[in-house]
């Protein structure tokens, strides 16, 4: 089946601080029209920062949409025109006070493909050395080190609910321990 | 650190077909106020439907926010008051024409915790038997069977970009092959 949708019109409904909201009219495969709501987000970066003894820098943050504290890998929003890797380096330093010698691309993560256009770029950071944490004025979070093996079990048991963290932790674990033993 | 944010006011900016948009004012830890944009979504369900010979039913769909065809596990939106597992059974049958004897909960997936409140409930479905695919009138997708091991490699190599698919495929793979060999 040829799968595509042709944009007929696009209306900007809301221009916000983090997101913009569009309502578009599209032509479907069967030549009927449909409405598409699209939340535009500038994109983000998330980082698995792994120490030499296989621990990961994690952050606990109150996430307002869920009205609770959520355990996540460090992450941040891209500034306009910013290179994803540079953003990742900046966010890691801001949130955890660490810099890394090596960065490995873990691939892109699309959070919710039906109505959001955000891309989260994911990296593994190794060769960590401490510098200085410097959070934004309105940023409140706790940093903690958790063993990669513990996080792997927490993802499989359902204890970690943040999607980008589930995917990135499993990717790193499988890349380090999986290839030689699983296949 | 005590981490919380107190809602001072909430404004419904847009009431849509799939999503609603709210702009709230909150009080932060340091007693200053901040604005929070929240996209409300009713929640969704995604299903890893695994055959006895370890293949997975996948769907390819044009996803308008990314303007391209994306490879995903079957998924759908919760109807008001609908039980997530019932929704999963319905979506699996609608999209792939299969029913399952067993369902295993793979845990919840929060797509993008900064500005969306969606929860995607994930299940592993086994004991599959064919019934009849019945897509919605405005739903266009291709179904294909792909071996779980191939999907695992596609996630690790970055070929699969959909977040819920990355997480669910790795969870199923690690639960089936990981526990006995990795730990």
Short mmCIF file of C-alpha atoms in Angstrom, two decimals:
data_model
loop_
_atom_site.label_atom_id
_atom_site.label_comp_id
_atom_site.label_asym_id
_atom_site.label_seq_id
_atom_site.Cartn_x
_atom_site.Cartn_y
_atom_site.Cartn_z
CA UNK A 1 0.00 0.00 0.00
CA UNK A 2 1.28 3.51 -0.81
CA UNK A 3 1.20 5.29 2.53
CA UNK A 4 1.20 9.09 2.61
CA UNK A 5 -0.79 12.16 3.63
CA UNK A 6 -0.72 15.45 1.75
CA UNK A 7 -0.91 18.72 3.69
CA UNK A 8 -3.74 20.93 2.40
CA UNK A 9 -3.55 23.64 5.07
CA UNK A 10 -1.82 24.34 8.38
CA UNK A 11 -3.00 26.58 11.22
CA UNK A 12 -0.83 27.67 14.15
CA UNK A 13 -3.18 27.52 17.16
CA UNK A 14 -0.73 28.24 19.97
CA UNK A 15 2.83 29.53 20.10
CA UNK A 16 4.26 28.73 23.51
CA UNK A 17 7.43 28.60 25.55
CA UNK A 18 8.25 24.90 25.03
CA UNK A 19 5.78 23.85 22.33
CA UNK A 20 3.69 25.14 19.45
CA UNK A 21 0.37 23.58 18.47
CA UNK A 22 -0.74 23.19 14.85
CA UNK A 23 -3.99 21.94 13.36
CA UNK A 24 -3.54 20.78 9.77
CA UNK A 25 -5.91 19.47 7.14
CA UNK A 26 -4.55 16.56 5.10
CA UNK A 27 -5.66 14.49 2.16
CA UNK A 28 -5.63 10.74 2.87
CA UNK A 29 -4.96 7.78 0.56
CA UNK A 30 -8.70 7.44 -0.18
CA UNK A 31 -8.88 11.14 -1.25
CA UNK A 32 -10.93 12.13 1.79
CA UNK A 33 -9.70 14.89 4.10
CA UNK A 34 -8.77 14.53 7.76
CA UNK A 35 -7.60 16.80 10.58
CA UNK A 36 -4.20 16.34 12.23
CA UNK A 37 -3.21 17.92 15.53
CA UNK A 38 0.58 18.32 15.80
CA UNK A 39 2.52 19.41 18.86
CA UNK A 40 5.79 20.95 17.66
CA UNK A 41 8.75 20.62 20.01
CA UNK A 42 12.32 21.76 19.15
CA UNK A 43 13.79 18.36 20.09
CA UNK A 44 15.85 17.13 22.99
CA UNK A 45 18.91 15.17 24.01
CA UNK A 46 19.32 12.45 26.64
CA UNK A 47 22.56 11.04 28.02
CA UNK A 48 23.50 7.73 29.65
CA UNK A 49 26.58 8.84 31.62
CA UNK A 50 28.38 5.62 32.61
CA UNK A 51 31.23 5.51 35.14
CA UNK A 52 34.16 3.10 34.89
CA UNK A 53 32.58 0.89 37.56
CA UNK A 54 29.34 0.68 35.52
CA UNK A 55 27.17 3.13 37.41
CA UNK A 56 24.88 5.64 35.72
CA UNK A 57 24.20 9.27 36.68
CA UNK A 58 20.42 9.55 37.15
CA UNK A 59 18.23 12.52 38.05
CA UNK A 60 15.01 12.70 40.04
CA UNK A 61 12.77 15.56 39.02
CA UNK A 62 9.19 16.62 39.70
CA UNK A 63 7.45 16.26 36.34
CA UNK A 64 4.38 18.42 36.35
CA UNK A 65 2.27 16.53 33.74
CA UNK A 66 2.37 13.42 35.98
CA UNK A 67 2.37 15.35 39.28
CA UNK A 68 5.15 13.21 40.68
CA UNK A 69 8.91 12.76 40.92
CA UNK A 70 10.30 10.68 38.06
CA UNK A 71 13.68 8.92 37.80
CA UNK A 72 15.37 9.68 34.45
CA UNK A 73 18.64 9.90 32.64
CA UNK A 74 19.81 13.53 32.29
CA UNK A 75 18.16 15.30 29.36
CA UNK A 76 17.42 18.71 27.98
CA UNK A 77 15.82 20.72 25.23
CA UNK A 78 17.69 21.81 22.11
CA UNK A 79 18.24 25.53 21.73
CA UNK A 80 17.45 26.90 18.24
CA UNK A 81 20.16 25.76 15.83
CA UNK A 82 22.07 23.86 18.52
CA UNK A 83 23.97 20.70 17.59
CA UNK A 84 22.47 17.72 19.50
CA UNK A 85 25.83 16.47 20.79
CA UNK A 86 26.79 19.95 22.03
CA UNK A 87 23.40 20.15 23.76
CA UNK A 88 24.03 16.77 25.37
CA UNK A 89 27.43 17.88 26.68
CA UNK A 90 25.91 21.08 28.06
CA UNK A 91 22.98 19.33 29.76
CA UNK A 92 25.18 16.63 31.30
CA UNK A 93 27.44 19.27 32.81
CA UNK A 94 24.55 21.48 33.97
CA UNK A 95 22.56 18.69 35.61
CA UNK A 96 25.26 16.36 36.99
CA UNK A 97 28.46 18.42 36.97
CA UNK A 98 30.28 15.85 34.82
CA UNK A 99 32.07 16.04 31.48
CA UNK A 100 32.82 13.03 29.28
CA UNK A 101 35.74 12.09 27.04
CA UNK A 102 33.75 9.80 24.69
CA UNK A 103 30.24 10.04 23.29
CA UNK A 104 28.55 7.22 21.38
CA UNK A 105 25.33 7.82 19.42
CA UNK A 106 22.53 5.51 20.66
CA UNK A 107 20.09 6.50 17.90
CA UNK A 108 17.02 8.73 17.79
CA UNK A 109 13.90 8.31 19.93
CA UNK A 110 10.46 9.47 18.76
CA UNK A 111 8.31 9.85 21.91
CA UNK A 112 4.74 9.63 20.58
CA UNK A 113 4.50 9.47 16.80
CA UNK A 114 0.78 10.18 16.45
CA UNK A 115 0.71 13.83 17.48
CA UNK A 116 4.22 15.03 18.56
CA UNK A 117 7.17 15.82 16.23
CA UNK A 118 9.86 15.78 18.92
CA UNK A 119 13.11 13.88 18.29
CA UNK A 120 15.18 12.94 21.34
CA UNK A 121 18.82 12.29 20.40
CA UNK A 122 20.44 9.74 22.73
CA UNK A 123 24.11 9.32 23.61
CA UNK A 124 26.27 7.12 25.81
CA UNK A 125 28.91 9.21 27.62
CA UNK A 126 32.02 7.58 29.09
CA UNK A 127 35.37 8.75 30.43
CA UNK A 128 33.68 10.99 32.99
CA UNK A 129 35.42 13.68 35.01
CA UNK A 130 33.83 16.05 37.52
CA UNK A 131 33.51 19.79 36.89
CA UNK A 132 30.71 21.86 38.41
CA UNK A 133 26.92 21.38 38.44
CA UNK A 134 25.10 24.61 37.50
CA UNK A 135 21.33 24.20 37.32
CA UNK A 136 19.02 26.81 35.85
CA UNK A 137 17.40 29.05 38.48
CA UNK A 138 14.03 27.30 38.12
CA UNK A 139 15.47 23.77 37.86
CA UNK A 140 15.24 21.49 40.90
CA UNK A 141 16.57 17.95 40.79
CA UNK A 142 18.46 15.33 42.75
CA UNK A 143 21.39 13.46 41.18
CA UNK A 144 22.26 9.90 42.12
CA UNK A 145 24.51 7.11 40.90
CA UNK A 146 22.77 3.77 40.26
CA UNK A 147 24.46 0.60 38.92
CA UNK A 148 23.61 -0.16 35.27
CA UNK A 149 22.57 -3.71 36.24
CA UNK A 150 20.14 -2.35 38.84
CA UNK A 151 18.63 0.04 36.28
CA UNK A 152 18.29 -2.81 33.78
CA UNK A 153 16.27 -4.79 36.33
CA UNK A 154 14.22 -1.70 37.22
CA UNK A 155 13.28 -1.22 33.55
CA UNK A 156 12.27 -4.88 33.13
CA UNK A 157 10.24 -4.88 36.35
CA UNK A 158 8.33 -1.74 35.30
CA UNK A 159 9.79 0.50 38.03
CA UNK A 160 11.16 2.99 35.48
CA UNK A 161 8.35 4.67 33.61
CA UNK A 162 10.15 7.33 31.60
CA UNK A 163 10.27 6.11 28.00
CA UNK A 164 13.61 7.58 26.88
CA UNK A 165 15.23 6.12 30.01
CA UNK A 166 13.77 2.63 29.39
CA UNK A 167 15.04 2.58 25.84
CA UNK A 168 18.49 4.09 26.49
CA UNK A 169 19.26 1.92 29.54
CA UNK A 170 18.28 -1.27 27.70
CA UNK A 171 20.28 -0.23 24.62
CA UNK A 172 23.42 0.38 26.67
CA UNK A 173 22.98 -2.82 28.66
CA UNK A 174 22.38 -4.94 25.56
CA UNK A 175 25.28 -3.35 23.66
CA UNK A 176 27.66 -4.07 26.56
CA UNK A 177 26.41 -7.45 27.71
CA UNK A 178 24.09 -8.72 25.02
CA UNK A 179 25.93 -9.10 21.76
CA UNK A 180 28.50 -11.60 22.91
CA UNK A 181 26.15 -13.71 24.98
CA UNK A 182 22.69 -13.38 23.47
CA UNK A 183 23.27 -13.93 19.75
CA UNK B 1 15.70 17.95 48.22
CA UNK B 2 11.92 18.12 48.52
CA UNK B 3 10.72 18.10 44.92
CA UNK B 4 7.23 19.34 44.12
CA UNK B 5 5.25 21.98 42.26
CA UNK B 6 1.92 23.38 43.44
CA UNK B 7 -0.77 24.25 40.89
CA UNK B 8 -1.97 27.85 41.33
CA UNK B 9 -4.17 28.04 38.23
CA UNK B 10 -5.00 26.04 35.13
CA UNK B 11 -6.26 27.32 31.78
CA UNK B 12 -7.67 25.11 29.01
CA UNK B 13 -6.27 26.64 25.81
CA UNK B 14 -7.42 24.06 23.27
CA UNK B 15 -9.87 21.18 23.38
CA UNK B 16 -9.20 18.94 20.41
CA UNK B 17 -9.92 15.57 18.86
CA UNK B 18 -6.89 13.70 20.21
CA UNK B 19 -5.40 16.16 22.70
CA UNK B 20 -6.23 19.07 24.97
CA UNK B 21 -3.73 21.81 25.77
CA UNK B 22 -3.47 23.42 29.21
CA UNK B 23 -1.33 26.29 30.46
CA UNK B 24 -0.90 26.19 34.23
CA UNK B 25 0.79 28.45 36.72
CA UNK B 26 2.72 26.64 39.46
CA UNK B 27 4.65 27.55 42.58
CA UNK B 28 8.19 26.15 42.62
CA UNK B 29 10.36 25.01 45.54
CA UNK B 30 11.93 28.47 45.80
CA UNK B 31 8.43 30.07 46.09
CA UNK B 32 8.66 31.71 42.67
CA UNK B 33 5.98 31.04 40.06
CA UNK B 34 6.46 29.34 36.70
CA UNK B 35 4.33 28.47 33.67
CA UNK B 36 3.77 24.86 32.63
CA UNK B 37 2.39 23.81 29.24
CA UNK B 38 0.70 20.40 29.43
CA UNK B 39 -0.60 18.36 26.50
CA UNK B 40 -3.33 16.08 27.80
CA UNK B 41 -3.77 12.77 25.98
CA UNK B 42 -6.22 10.02 27.09
CA UNK B 43 -3.49 7.36 27.02
CA UNK B 44 -2.71 4.49 24.70
CA UNK B 45 -1.84 0.82 24.51
CA UNK B 46 0.89 -0.96 22.54
CA UNK B 47 1.23 -4.69 21.91
CA UNK B 48 4.16 -6.97 21.10
CA UNK B 49 2.30 -9.82 19.38
CA UNK B 50 4.75 -12.73 19.29
CA UNK B 51 4.20 -15.89 17.24
CA UNK B 52 5.34 -19.34 18.35
CA UNK B 53 8.31 -19.13 15.98
CA UNK B 54 9.38 -15.80 17.58
CA UNK B 55 8.14 -13.39 14.95
CA UNK B 56 6.42 -10.10 15.79
CA UNK B 57 3.45 -8.47 14.06
CA UNK B 58 4.59 -4.99 13.04
CA UNK B 59 2.75 -2.16 11.30
CA UNK B 60 4.01 0.51 8.91
CA UNK B 61 2.02 3.71 9.03
CA UNK B 62 2.41 7.24 7.69
CA UNK B 63 2.90 9.38 10.78
CA UNK B 64 2.01 12.93 9.94
CA UNK B 65 4.15 14.76 12.57
CA UNK B 66 7.29 13.20 11.02
CA UNK B 67 5.97 13.21 7.43
CA UNK B 68 7.14 9.66 6.85
CA UNK B 69 6.26 5.99 7.21
CA UNK B 70 7.29 4.57 10.59
CA UNK B 71 7.68 0.91 11.64
CA UNK B 72 5.93 0.26 14.95
CA UNK B 73 4.29 -2.35 17.13
CA UNK B 74 0.46 -2.17 16.92
CA UNK B 75 -0.97 0.53 19.18
CA UNK B 76 -4.04 2.61 19.75
CA UNK B 77 -5.69 5.26 21.83
CA UNK B 78 -7.80 4.50 24.90
CA UNK B 79 -11.49 5.30 24.62
CA UNK B 80 -12.94 7.15 27.64
CA UNK B 81 -13.16 4.72 30.58
CA UNK B 82 -11.75 1.82 28.58
CA UNK B 83 -9.63 -0.79 30.35
CA UNK B 84 -6.08 -0.75 28.88
CA UNK B 85 -5.95 -4.52 28.31
CA UNK B 86 -9.34 -4.49 26.55
CA UNK B 87 -8.08 -1.63 24.39
CA UNK B 88 -4.96 -3.64 23.56
CA UNK B 89 -7.03 -6.68 22.53
CA UNK B 90 -9.26 -4.47 20.36
CA UNK B 91 -6.36 -2.67 18.66
CA UNK B 92 -4.45 -5.90 17.99
CA UNK B 93 -7.48 -7.41 16.31
CA UNK B 94 -8.33 -4.24 14.38
CA UNK B 95 -4.82 -3.65 13.06
CA UNK B 96 -3.46 -7.16 12.53
CA UNK B 97 -6.51 -9.44 12.57
CA UNK B 98 -5.08 -11.55 15.41
CA UNK B 99 -6.32 -12.50 18.86
CA UNK B 100 -4.12 -13.75 21.69
CA UNK B 101 -4.59 -16.34 24.45
CA UNK B 102 -2.08 -14.80 26.90
CA UNK B 103 -1.26 -11.19 27.73
CA UNK B 104 1.70 -10.19 29.91
CA UNK B 105 2.04 -6.63 31.27
CA UNK B 106 5.33 -5.05 30.14
CA UNK B 107 4.93 -1.93 32.28
CA UNK B 108 3.95 1.66 31.55
CA UNK B 109 5.74 3.99 29.14
CA UNK B 110 5.74 7.79 29.60
CA UNK B 111 6.56 9.28 26.18
CA UNK B 112 7.88 12.75 27.02
CA UNK B 113 7.60 13.65 30.68
CA UNK B 114 8.24 17.40 30.39
CA UNK B 115 5.02 18.46 28.67
CA UNK B 116 2.81 15.40 27.87
CA UNK B 117 0.72 13.40 30.37
CA UNK B 118 0.14 10.37 28.13
CA UNK B 119 0.65 6.86 29.55
CA UNK B 120 1.20 4.05 27.04
CA UNK B 121 0.36 0.66 28.58
CA UNK B 122 2.46 -2.13 27.01
CA UNK B 123 1.65 -5.82 26.74
CA UNK B 124 3.20 -8.97 25.32
CA UNK B 125 0.59 -11.06 23.51
CA UNK B 126 1.17 -14.77 22.83
CA UNK B 127 -0.93 -17.75 21.75
CA UNK B 128 -2.04 -15.95 18.60
CA UNK B 129 -4.88 -17.08 16.34
CA UNK B 130 -6.16 -15.29 13.23
CA UNK B 131 -9.58 -13.64 13.08
CA UNK B 132 -10.28 -10.68 10.82
CA UNK B 133 -8.48 -7.35 10.38
CA UNK B 134 -10.93 -4.41 10.41
CA UNK B 135 -9.24 -1.04 10.15
CA UNK B 136 -11.02 2.25 10.75
CA UNK B 137 -12.14 3.98 7.55
CA UNK B 138 -9.38 6.57 7.78
CA UNK B 139 -6.68 4.13 8.92
CA UNK B 140 -4.07 3.00 6.39
CA UNK B 141 -1.29 0.63 7.36
CA UNK B 142 0.72 -2.36 6.22
CA UNK B 143 1.18 -5.36 8.51
CA UNK B 144 4.29 -7.53 8.39
CA UNK B 145 5.90 -10.29 10.43
CA UNK B 146 9.51 -9.65 11.47
CA UNK B 147 11.66 -12.00 13.61
CA UNK B 148 12.17 -10.75 17.19
CA UNK B 149 15.96 -11.15 16.79
CA UNK B 150 15.92 -8.96 13.68
CA UNK B 151 13.91 -6.29 15.50
CA UNK B 152 16.33 -6.42 18.44
CA UNK B 153 19.23 -5.70 16.08
CA UNK B 154 17.21 -2.96 14.33
CA UNK B 155 16.62 -1.22 17.67
CA UNK B 156 20.30 -1.41 18.66
CA UNK B 157 21.45 -0.16 15.25
CA UNK B 158 19.09 2.83 15.40
CA UNK B 159 16.87 1.70 12.51
CA UNK B 160 13.74 1.74 14.68
CA UNK B 161 12.95 5.25 15.81
CA UNK B 162 9.57 4.84 17.50
CA UNK B 163 10.17 5.04 21.24
CA UNK B 164 7.47 2.65 22.50
CA UNK B 165 8.65 0.07 19.95
CA UNK B 166 12.30 0.40 21.03
CA UNK B 167 11.43 -0.10 24.66
CA UNK B 168 8.88 -2.92 24.21
CA UNK B 169 11.03 -4.94 21.78
CA UNK B 170 14.08 -4.72 24.05
CA UNK B 171 11.99 -5.64 27.11
CA UNK B 172 10.58 -8.74 25.42
CA UNK B 173 13.96 -9.76 24.05
CA UNK B 174 15.72 -9.31 27.41
CA UNK B 175 12.96 -11.09 29.33
CA UNK B 176 13.16 -14.08 26.97
CA UNK B 177 16.91 -14.27 26.35
CA UNK B 178 18.53 -12.02 28.89
CA UNK B 179 17.74 -13.24 32.38
CA UNK B 180 19.27 -16.68 32.08
CA UNK B 181 22.39 -15.61 30.26
CA UNK B 182 23.15 -12.01 31.19
CA UNK B 183 22.91 -12.00 34.96
#
